[in-house]
Coordinates of C-alpha atoms in Angstrom, one line a residue:
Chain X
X1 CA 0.0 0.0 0.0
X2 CA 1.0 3.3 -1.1
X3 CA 0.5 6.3 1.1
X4 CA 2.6 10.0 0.5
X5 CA 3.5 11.6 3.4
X6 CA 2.5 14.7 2.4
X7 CA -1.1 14.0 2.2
X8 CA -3.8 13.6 5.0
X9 CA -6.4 10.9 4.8
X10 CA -9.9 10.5 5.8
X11 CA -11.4 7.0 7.2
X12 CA -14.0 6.8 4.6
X13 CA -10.3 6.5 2.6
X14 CA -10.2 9.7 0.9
X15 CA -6.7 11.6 0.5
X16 CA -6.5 15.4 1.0
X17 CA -3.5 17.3 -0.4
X18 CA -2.2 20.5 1.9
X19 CA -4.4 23.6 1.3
X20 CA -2.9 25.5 -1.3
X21 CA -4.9 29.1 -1.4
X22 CA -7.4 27.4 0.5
X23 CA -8.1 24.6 -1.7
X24 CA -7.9 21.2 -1.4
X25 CA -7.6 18.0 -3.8
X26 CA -9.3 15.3 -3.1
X27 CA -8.9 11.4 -4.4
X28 CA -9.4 7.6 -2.9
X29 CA -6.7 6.4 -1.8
X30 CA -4.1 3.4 -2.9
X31 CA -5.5 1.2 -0.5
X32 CA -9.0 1.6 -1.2
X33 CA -8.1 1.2 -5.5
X34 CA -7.4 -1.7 -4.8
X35 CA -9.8 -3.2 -2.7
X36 CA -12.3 -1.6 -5.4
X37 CA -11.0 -2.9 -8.1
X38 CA -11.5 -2.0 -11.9
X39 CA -12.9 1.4 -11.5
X40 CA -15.8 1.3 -14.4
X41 CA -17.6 4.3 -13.9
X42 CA -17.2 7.8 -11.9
X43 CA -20.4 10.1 -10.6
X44 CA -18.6 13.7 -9.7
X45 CA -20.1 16.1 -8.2
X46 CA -21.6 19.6 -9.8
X47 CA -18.8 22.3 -9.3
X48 CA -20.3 25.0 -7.2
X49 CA -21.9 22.2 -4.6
X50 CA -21.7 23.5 -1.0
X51 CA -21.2 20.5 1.3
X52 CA -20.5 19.8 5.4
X53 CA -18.0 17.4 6.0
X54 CA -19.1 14.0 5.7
X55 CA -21.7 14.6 3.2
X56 CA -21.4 11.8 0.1
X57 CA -20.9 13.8 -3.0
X58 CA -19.3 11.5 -5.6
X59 CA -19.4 7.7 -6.9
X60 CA -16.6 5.2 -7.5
X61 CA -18.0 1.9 -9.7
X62 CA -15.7 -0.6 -9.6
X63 CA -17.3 -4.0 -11.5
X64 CA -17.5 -5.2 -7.9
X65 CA -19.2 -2.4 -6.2
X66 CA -20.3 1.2 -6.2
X67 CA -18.6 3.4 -3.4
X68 CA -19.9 6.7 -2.0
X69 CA -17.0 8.9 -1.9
X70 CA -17.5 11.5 1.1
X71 CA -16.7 15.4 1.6
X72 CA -13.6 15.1 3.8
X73 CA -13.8 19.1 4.7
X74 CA -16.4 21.5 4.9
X75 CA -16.6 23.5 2.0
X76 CA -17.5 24.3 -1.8
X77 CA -16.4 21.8 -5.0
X78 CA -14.4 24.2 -7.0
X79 CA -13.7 21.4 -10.0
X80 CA -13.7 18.5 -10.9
X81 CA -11.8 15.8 -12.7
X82 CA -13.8 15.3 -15.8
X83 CA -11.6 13.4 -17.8
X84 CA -12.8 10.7 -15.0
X85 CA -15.4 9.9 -16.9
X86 CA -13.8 8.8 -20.2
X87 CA -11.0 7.3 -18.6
X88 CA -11.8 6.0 -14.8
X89 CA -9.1 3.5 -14.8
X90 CA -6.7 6.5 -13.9
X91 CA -8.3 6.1 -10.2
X92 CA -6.4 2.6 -10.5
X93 CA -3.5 3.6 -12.1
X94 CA -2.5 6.8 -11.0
X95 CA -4.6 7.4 -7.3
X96 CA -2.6 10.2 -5.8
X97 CA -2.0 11.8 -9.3
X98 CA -4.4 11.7 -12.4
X99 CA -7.1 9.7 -10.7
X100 CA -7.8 12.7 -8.5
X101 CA -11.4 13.5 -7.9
X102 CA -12.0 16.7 -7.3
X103 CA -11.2 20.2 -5.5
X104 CA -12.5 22.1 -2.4
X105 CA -12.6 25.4 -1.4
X106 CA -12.2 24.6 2.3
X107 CA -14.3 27.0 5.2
X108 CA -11.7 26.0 7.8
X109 CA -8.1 25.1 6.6
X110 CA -7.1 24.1 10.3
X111 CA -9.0 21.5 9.6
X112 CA -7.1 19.3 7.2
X113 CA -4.5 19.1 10.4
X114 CA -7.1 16.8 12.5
X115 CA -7.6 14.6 9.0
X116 CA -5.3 11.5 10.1
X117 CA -1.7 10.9 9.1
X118 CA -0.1 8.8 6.8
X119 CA 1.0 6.8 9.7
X120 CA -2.4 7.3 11.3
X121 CA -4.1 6.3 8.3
X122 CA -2.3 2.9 7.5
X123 CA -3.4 1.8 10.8
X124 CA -7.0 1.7 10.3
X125 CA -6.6 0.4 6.0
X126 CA -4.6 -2.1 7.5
X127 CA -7.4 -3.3 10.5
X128 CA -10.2 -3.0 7.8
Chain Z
X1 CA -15.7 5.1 0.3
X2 CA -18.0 3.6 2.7
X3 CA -15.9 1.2 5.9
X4 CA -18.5 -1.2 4.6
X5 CA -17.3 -1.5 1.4
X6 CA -13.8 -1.9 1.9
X7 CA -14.3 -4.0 4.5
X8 CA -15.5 -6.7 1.2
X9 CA -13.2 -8.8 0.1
X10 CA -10.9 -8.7 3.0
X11 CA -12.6 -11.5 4.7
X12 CA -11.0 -13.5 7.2
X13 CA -10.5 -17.0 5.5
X14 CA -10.1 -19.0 8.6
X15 CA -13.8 -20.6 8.8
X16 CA -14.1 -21.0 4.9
X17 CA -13.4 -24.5 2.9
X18 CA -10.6 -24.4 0.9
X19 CA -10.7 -25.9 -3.0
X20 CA -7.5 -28.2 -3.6
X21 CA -5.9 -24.8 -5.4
X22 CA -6.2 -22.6 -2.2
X23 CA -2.3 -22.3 -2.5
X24 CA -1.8 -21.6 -5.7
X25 CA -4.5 -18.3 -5.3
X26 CA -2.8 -17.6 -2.1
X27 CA 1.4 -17.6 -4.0
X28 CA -0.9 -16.1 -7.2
X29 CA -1.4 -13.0 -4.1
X30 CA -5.3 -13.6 -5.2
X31 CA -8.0 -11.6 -4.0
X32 CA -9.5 -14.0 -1.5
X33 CA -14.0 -13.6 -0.8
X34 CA -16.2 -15.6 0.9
X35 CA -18.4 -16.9 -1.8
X36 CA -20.9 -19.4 -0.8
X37 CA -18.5 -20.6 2.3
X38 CA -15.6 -21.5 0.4
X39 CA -12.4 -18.9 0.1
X40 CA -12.3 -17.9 -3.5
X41 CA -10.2 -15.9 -5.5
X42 CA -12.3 -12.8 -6.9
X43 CA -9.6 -11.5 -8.9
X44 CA -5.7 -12.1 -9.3
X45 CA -3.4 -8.8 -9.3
X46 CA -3.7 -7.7 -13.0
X47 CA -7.8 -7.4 -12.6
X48 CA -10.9 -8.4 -13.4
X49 CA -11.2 -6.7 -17.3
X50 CA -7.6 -8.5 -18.0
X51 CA -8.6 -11.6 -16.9
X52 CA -12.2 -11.3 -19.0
X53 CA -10.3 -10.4 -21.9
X54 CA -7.9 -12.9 -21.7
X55 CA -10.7 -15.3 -22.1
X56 CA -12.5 -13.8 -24.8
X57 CA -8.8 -13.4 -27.0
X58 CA -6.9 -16.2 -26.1
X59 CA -7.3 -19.0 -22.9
X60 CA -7.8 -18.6 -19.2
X61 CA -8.8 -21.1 -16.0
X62 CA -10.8 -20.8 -13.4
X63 CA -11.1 -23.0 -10.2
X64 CA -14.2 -24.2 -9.8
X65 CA -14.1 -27.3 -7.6
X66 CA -16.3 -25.3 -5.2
X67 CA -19.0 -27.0 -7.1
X68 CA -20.9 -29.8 -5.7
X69 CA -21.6 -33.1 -7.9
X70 CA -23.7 -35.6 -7.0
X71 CA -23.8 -39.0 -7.9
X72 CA -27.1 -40.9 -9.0
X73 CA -27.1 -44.3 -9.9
X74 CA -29.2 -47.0 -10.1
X75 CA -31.7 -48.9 -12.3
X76 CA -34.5 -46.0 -11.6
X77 CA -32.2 -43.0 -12.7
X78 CA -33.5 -42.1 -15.9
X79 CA -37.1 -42.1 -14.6
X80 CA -35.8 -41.0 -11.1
X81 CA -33.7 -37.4 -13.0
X82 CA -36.8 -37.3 -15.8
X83 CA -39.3 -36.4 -12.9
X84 CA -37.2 -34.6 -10.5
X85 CA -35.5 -32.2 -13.2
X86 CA -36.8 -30.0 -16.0
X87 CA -34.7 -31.2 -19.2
X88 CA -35.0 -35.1 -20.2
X89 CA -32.2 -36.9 -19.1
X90 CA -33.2 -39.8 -21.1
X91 CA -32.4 -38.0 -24.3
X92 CA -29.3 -37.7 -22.7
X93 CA -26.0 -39.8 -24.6
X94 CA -23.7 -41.7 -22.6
X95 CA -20.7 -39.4 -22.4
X96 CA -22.4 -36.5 -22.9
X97 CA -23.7 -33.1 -20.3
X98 CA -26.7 -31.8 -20.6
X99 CA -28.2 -28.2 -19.1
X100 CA -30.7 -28.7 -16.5
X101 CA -33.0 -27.1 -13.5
X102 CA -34.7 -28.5 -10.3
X103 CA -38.0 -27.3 -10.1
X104 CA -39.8 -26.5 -6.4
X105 CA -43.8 -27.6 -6.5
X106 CA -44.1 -23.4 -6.1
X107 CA -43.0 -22.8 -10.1
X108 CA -39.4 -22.0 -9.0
X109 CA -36.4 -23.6 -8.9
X110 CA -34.1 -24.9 -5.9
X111 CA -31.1 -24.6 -8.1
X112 CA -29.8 -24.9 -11.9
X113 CA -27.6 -28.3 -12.7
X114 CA -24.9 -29.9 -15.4
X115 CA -26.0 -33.6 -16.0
X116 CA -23.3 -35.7 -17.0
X117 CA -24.3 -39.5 -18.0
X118 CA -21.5 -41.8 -17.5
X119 CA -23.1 -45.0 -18.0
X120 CA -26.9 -46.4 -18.9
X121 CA -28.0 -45.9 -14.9
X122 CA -25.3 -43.5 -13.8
X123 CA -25.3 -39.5 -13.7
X124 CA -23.1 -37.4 -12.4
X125 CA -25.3 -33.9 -11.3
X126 CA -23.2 -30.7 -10.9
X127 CA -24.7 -28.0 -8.2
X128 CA -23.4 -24.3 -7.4
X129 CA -21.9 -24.6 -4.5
X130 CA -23.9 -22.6 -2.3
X131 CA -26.5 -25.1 -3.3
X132 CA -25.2 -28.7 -2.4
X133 CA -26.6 -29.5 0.4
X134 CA -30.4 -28.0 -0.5
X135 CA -30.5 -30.1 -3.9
X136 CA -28.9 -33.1 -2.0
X137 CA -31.9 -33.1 0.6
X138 CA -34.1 -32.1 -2.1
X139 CA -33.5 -34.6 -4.8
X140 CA -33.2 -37.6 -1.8
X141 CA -36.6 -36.5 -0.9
X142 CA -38.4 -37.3 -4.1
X143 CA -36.4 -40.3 -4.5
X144 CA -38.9 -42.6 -2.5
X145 CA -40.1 -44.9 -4.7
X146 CA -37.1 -45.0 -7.1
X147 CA -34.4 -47.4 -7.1
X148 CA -32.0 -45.1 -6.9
X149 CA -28.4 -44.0 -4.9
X150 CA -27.0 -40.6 -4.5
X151 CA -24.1 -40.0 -3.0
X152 CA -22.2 -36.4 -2.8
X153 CA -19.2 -37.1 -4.3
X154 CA -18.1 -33.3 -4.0
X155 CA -15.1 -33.9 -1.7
X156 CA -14.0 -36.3 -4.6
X157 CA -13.7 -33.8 -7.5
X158 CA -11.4 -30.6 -8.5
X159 CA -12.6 -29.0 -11.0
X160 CA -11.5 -26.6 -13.6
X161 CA -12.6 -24.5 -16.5
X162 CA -10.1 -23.7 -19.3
X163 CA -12.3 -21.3 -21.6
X164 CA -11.3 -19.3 -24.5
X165 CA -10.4 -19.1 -28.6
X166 CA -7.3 -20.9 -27.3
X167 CA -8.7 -23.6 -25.1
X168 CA -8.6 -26.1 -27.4
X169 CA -4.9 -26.3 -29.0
X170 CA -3.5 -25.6 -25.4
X171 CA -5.2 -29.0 -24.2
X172 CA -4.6 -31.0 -27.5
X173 CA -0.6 -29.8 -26.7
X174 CA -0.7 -31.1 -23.0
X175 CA -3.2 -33.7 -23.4
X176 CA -1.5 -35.4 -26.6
X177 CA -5.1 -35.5 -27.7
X178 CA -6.6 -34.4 -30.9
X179 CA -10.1 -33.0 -29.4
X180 CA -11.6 -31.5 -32.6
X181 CA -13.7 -34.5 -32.6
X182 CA -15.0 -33.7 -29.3
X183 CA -18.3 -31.8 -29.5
X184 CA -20.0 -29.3 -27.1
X185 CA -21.1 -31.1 -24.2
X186 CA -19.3 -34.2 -25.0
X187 CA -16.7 -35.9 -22.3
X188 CA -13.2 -37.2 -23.1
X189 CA -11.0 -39.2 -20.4
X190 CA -6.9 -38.0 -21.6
X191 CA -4.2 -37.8 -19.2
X192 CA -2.6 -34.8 -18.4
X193 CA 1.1 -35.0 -17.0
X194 CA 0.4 -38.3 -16.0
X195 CA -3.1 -37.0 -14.1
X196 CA -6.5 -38.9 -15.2
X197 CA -8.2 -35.7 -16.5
X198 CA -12.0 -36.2 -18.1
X199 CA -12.8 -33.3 -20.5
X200 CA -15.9 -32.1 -20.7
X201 CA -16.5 -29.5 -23.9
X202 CA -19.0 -26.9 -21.4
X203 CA -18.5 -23.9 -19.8
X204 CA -19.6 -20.3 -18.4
X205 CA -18.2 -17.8 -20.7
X206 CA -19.9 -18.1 -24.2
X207 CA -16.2 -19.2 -25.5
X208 CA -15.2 -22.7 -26.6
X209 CA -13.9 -24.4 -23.8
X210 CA -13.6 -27.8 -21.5
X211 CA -14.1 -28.1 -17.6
X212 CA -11.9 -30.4 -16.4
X213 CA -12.6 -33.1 -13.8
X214 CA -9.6 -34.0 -11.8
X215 CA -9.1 -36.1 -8.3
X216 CA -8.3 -33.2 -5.9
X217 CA -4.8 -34.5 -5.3
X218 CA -3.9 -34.1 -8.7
X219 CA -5.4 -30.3 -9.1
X220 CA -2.6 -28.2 -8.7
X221 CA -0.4 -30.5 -10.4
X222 CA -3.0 -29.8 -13.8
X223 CA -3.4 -26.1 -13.1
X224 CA 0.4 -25.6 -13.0
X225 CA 0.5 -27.4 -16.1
X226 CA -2.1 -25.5 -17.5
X227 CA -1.1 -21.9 -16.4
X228 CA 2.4 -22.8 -17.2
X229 CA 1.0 -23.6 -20.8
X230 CA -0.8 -20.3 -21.0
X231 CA -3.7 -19.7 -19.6
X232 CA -4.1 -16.8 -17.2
X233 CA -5.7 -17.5 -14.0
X234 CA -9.1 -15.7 -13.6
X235 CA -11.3 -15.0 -10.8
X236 CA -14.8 -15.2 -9.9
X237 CA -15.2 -11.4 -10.6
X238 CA -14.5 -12.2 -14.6
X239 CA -16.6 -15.0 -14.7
X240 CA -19.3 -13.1 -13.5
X241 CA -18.8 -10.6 -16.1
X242 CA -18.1 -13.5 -18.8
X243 CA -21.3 -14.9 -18.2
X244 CA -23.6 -11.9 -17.9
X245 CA -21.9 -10.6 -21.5
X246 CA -22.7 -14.1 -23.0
X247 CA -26.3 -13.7 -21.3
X248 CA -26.2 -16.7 -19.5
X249 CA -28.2 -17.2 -15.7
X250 CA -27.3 -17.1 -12.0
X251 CA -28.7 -19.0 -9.5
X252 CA -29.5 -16.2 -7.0
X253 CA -29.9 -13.8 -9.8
X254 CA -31.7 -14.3 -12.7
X255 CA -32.8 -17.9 -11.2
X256 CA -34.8 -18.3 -7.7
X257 CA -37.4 -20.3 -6.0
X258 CA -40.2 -18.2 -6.9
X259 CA -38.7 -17.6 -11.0
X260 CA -40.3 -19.4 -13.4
X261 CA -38.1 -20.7 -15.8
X262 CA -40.5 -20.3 -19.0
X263 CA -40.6 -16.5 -18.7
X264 CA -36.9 -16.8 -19.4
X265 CA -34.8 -17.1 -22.3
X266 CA -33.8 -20.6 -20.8
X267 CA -37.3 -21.7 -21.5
X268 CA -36.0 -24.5 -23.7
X269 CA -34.5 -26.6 -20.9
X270 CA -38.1 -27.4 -19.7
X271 CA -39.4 -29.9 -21.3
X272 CA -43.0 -31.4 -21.6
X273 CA -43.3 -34.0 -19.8
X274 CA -44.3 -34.9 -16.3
X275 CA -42.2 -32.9 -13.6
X276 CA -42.0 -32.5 -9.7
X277 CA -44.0 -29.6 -9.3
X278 CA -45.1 -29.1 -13.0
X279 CA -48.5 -27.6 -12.0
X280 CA -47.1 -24.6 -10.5
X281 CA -44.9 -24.0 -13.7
X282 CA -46.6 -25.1 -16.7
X283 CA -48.8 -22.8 -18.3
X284 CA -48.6 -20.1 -15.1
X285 CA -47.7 -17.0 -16.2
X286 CA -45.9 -14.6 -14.1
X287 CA -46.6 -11.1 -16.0
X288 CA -43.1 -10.5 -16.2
X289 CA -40.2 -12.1 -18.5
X290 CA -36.2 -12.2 -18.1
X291 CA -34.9 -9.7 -20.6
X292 CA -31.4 -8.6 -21.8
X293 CA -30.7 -4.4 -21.0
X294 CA -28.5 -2.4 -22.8
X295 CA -28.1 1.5 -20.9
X296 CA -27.4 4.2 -22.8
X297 CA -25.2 5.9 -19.9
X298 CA -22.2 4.0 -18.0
X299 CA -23.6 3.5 -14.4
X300 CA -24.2 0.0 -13.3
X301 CA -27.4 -1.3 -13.1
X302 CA -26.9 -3.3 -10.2
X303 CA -29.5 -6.3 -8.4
X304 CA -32.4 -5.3 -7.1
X305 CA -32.4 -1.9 -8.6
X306 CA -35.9 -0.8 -9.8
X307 CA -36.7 -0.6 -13.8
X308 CA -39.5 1.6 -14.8
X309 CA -41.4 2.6 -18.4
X310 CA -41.1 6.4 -19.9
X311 CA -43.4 7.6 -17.2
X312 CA -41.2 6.1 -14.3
X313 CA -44.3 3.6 -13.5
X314 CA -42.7 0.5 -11.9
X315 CA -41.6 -2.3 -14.4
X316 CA -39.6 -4.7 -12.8
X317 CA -35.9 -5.1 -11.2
X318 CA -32.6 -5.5 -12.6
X319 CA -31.1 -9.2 -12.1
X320 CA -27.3 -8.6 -12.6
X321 CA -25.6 -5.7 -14.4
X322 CA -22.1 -4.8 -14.8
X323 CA -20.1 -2.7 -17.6
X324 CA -18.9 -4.9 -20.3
X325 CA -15.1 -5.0 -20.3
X326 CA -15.2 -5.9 -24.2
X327 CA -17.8 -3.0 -25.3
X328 CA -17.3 -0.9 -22.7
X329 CA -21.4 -0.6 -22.5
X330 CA -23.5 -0.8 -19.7
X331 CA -25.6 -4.4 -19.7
X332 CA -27.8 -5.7 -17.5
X333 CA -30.4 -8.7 -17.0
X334 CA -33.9 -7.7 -15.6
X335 CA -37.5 -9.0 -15.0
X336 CA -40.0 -6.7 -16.6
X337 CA -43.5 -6.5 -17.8
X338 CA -44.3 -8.6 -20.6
X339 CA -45.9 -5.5 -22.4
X340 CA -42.1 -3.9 -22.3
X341 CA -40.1 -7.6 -23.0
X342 CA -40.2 -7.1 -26.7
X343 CA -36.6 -6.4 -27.7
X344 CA -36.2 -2.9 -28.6
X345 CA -38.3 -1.4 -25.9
X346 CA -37.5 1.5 -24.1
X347 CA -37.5 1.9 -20.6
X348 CA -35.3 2.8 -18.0
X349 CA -33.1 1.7 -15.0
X350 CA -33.2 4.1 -11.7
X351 CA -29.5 4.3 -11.0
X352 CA -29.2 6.1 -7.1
X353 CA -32.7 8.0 -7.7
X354 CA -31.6 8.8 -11.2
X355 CA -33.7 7.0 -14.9
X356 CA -31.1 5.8 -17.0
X357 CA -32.4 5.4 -20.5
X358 CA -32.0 1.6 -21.6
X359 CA -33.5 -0.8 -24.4
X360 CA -34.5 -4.2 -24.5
X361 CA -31.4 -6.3 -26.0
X362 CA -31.4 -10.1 -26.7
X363 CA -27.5 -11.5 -25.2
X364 CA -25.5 -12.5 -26.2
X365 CA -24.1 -8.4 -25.5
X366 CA -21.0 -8.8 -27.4
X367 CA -20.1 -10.3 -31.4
X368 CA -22.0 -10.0 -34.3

């Protein structure tokens, strides 16, 4: 399992890159690619949502399963990944990188501090 | 993602049975799921759509000694498999398998079946696995007044299914055999590496094929022969999505206790003759029939989800759905309304609240 150091993680298995302007990206992680699967389809959000941490706002299709992807932050989607839906398979192949899902303008940046760890993180992938 | 959704597939595989190729999924570093109570592999490492393609292109295997087979024998077994199953085992050839169901006495089925006849009084019944113990109880329960034996012989068979284009000349190389001879549904006793393989021309994928019948101690020895020769291991994930593309049932799916078999497209296995439970079945119609879906957007119509006409009045429910790794198009199996079975009817799938625009498509959902 991959996990960058430089990245906070959610226990729904999102990744959240360091605020940059107050924006956030926002992908699944390696971990939960692979327990997914062939990613087959992606339902993104409409940019411009407003959404409270915790709120489902996108869907991962694997052939196995669909996956509600939750709002790690507080905040508003400010894009999305649309070349997601011609080519989902990027979620497998490049999680951290092209298989991102899409951005936040984030109410409270502090908050991407209490999002868990890498370290933090591999502890709960790895009792799932 | 949802905890509960990661949390399939990593299944603790301490309780589950274990096929005689356990290992080799395991040093494969297999995707291991509960299916049924036995620790399967789902997928191997390079995925579900490579492993689906492989068998479509060129050859894979799959383990299937999860199955269940049951022996019947005796001088009643003809008349004994004619009255407890819907297709006519006494059209059935010596050396030959035949397609079957067990009917309930409700106009369902307790499970769908392989017949194999190996001698004048002697059949060998294949069950899904999930399902050995129910069509054991069931079939022994109809079998007063018969002079007939069952025995589960399940714990004395590995099985495995080498489908694909390439199939054939991969099995004629390590077999020594010429096969061409060997028809669909027809068995062949060959030896491979020295291991009594029998050959049966069937399978799950809508390719040419064979499912080989091995004694579980020689199973890995044949799959490493086999793999080593070729064929890519492949999950249960692919052949789910083999046999959905190729249109082809699932017991728990498309089949059920309370399905009739004659409102689906596998209405020709029922023949007309007597049956267990043929007044339930026979001429009852359900309102509904089993129909092919093709969607004209890429979400997944998955089981249980609801299908409904242009005016979102309820329909039916989807069966099984999945993207097809070959077309890349959504497909799906569904009951509906026999006023919107005709293929080429519009209607649509609710996909999470939303009507995804599909038509009525006869499978298989792939070739010409």
């Amino acid at each position: 399992m991959h996990t960058p150091d430089t990245l906070r993680y959610a226990r729904s298995h999102e990744w959240v890159s360091a605020p940059e302007d107050g924006i956030v990206t926002v992908g699944i992680s390696d971990f939960a690619q692979d327990q997914l699967g062939d990613v087959v389809f992606v339902e993104l959000p409409d940019v411009g949502r407003k959404v409270a941490a915790g709120d489902a706002l996108a869907v991962v299709e694997s052939v196995k399963t669909a996956s509600d992807i939750y709002a790690p932050l507080a905040g508003e989607v400010v894009e999305v990944n649309a070349s997601l839906e011609e080519a989902p398979e990027a979620i497998n192949e490049a999680p951290y990188e092209g298989g991102w899902l899409f951005k936040l303008r984030v109410d409270d940046t502090a908050a991407w501090d209490e999002l868990l760890d890498a370290t933090a993180y591999e502890a709960v992938a790895e009792t799932d | 993602m949802s905890d509960q959704d990661a949390l399939q597939g990593v299944v603790s595989s301490f309780t589950m049975q274990r096929t005689p190729l356990y290992d080799r999924h395991e040093a494969l570093d297999a995707r291991i799921v509960d299916f049924a109570g036995w620790a399967m592999p789902i997928q191997y490492p390079s995925g579900i759509n490579h492993e689906h393609l492989a068998v479509r292109q060129d050859v894979g295997i799959f383990d299937v000694s999860h199955m269940g087979q049951l022996r019947v024998r005796g001088p009643d077994a003809v008349a004994f498999l004619r009255w407890s199953t819907l297709n006519d085992a006494g059209r059935l050839r010596l050396g030959r398998g035949q397609y079957s169901m067990l009917p309930n006495d409700q106009g369902g089925l307790v499970d769908d079946l392989y017949l194999y006849r190996d001698g004048d009084d002697d059949f060998l019944v294949v069950a899904n696995a999930g399902n050995v113990e129910v069509v054991d109880r069931h079939l022994r329960s109809l079998a007063e007044g018969f002079d007939v034996e069952l025995d589960d012989e399940s714990e004395q068979w590995g099985l495995v299914a080498v489908q694909g284009p390439g199939a054939a000349l991969l099995l004629e190389r390590l077999a020594g055999t010429d096969l061409a001879a060997v028809r669909k549904n027809q068995t062949v006793d060959v030896a491979i590496g020295g291991c009594a393989v029998r050959l049966a021309r069937t399978g799950y994928t809508g390719e040419d094929g064979f499912e080989a019948f091995v004694a579980p101690a020689d199973a890995g020895a044949v799959w490493d022969l086999i793999t080593e020769a070729g064929a890519i291991p492949c999950g249960l994930g692919a052949r789910d999505t083999l046999r959905l593309e190729a249109g082809f049932p699932l017991y728990g799916h498309e089949l059920g206790p309370d399905t009739n078999p004659l409102a689906t497209p596998f209405a020709w296995v029922v023949k007309d003759k007597p049956f267990y439970g043929r007044e339930a079945m026979w001429g009852v119609d359900p309102g509904q029939r089993l129909v092919g879906l093709r969607l004209a957007g890429r979400g997944i119509a998955r089981q249980g989800y609801e299908v409904v006409d242009e005016r979102g009045a309820p329909l039916g429910e989807v069966t099984s759905g999945t993207l097809s790794p070959l077309t890349r198009e959504a497909i799906a199996m569904a009951w509906v309304r026999t006023s919107h079975a005709e293929p080429g009817s519009e209607l649509a799938v609710l996909i999470r609240g939303q009507a995804v625009a599909a038509t009525v498509a006869v499978p298989p959902f792939y070739g010409s």
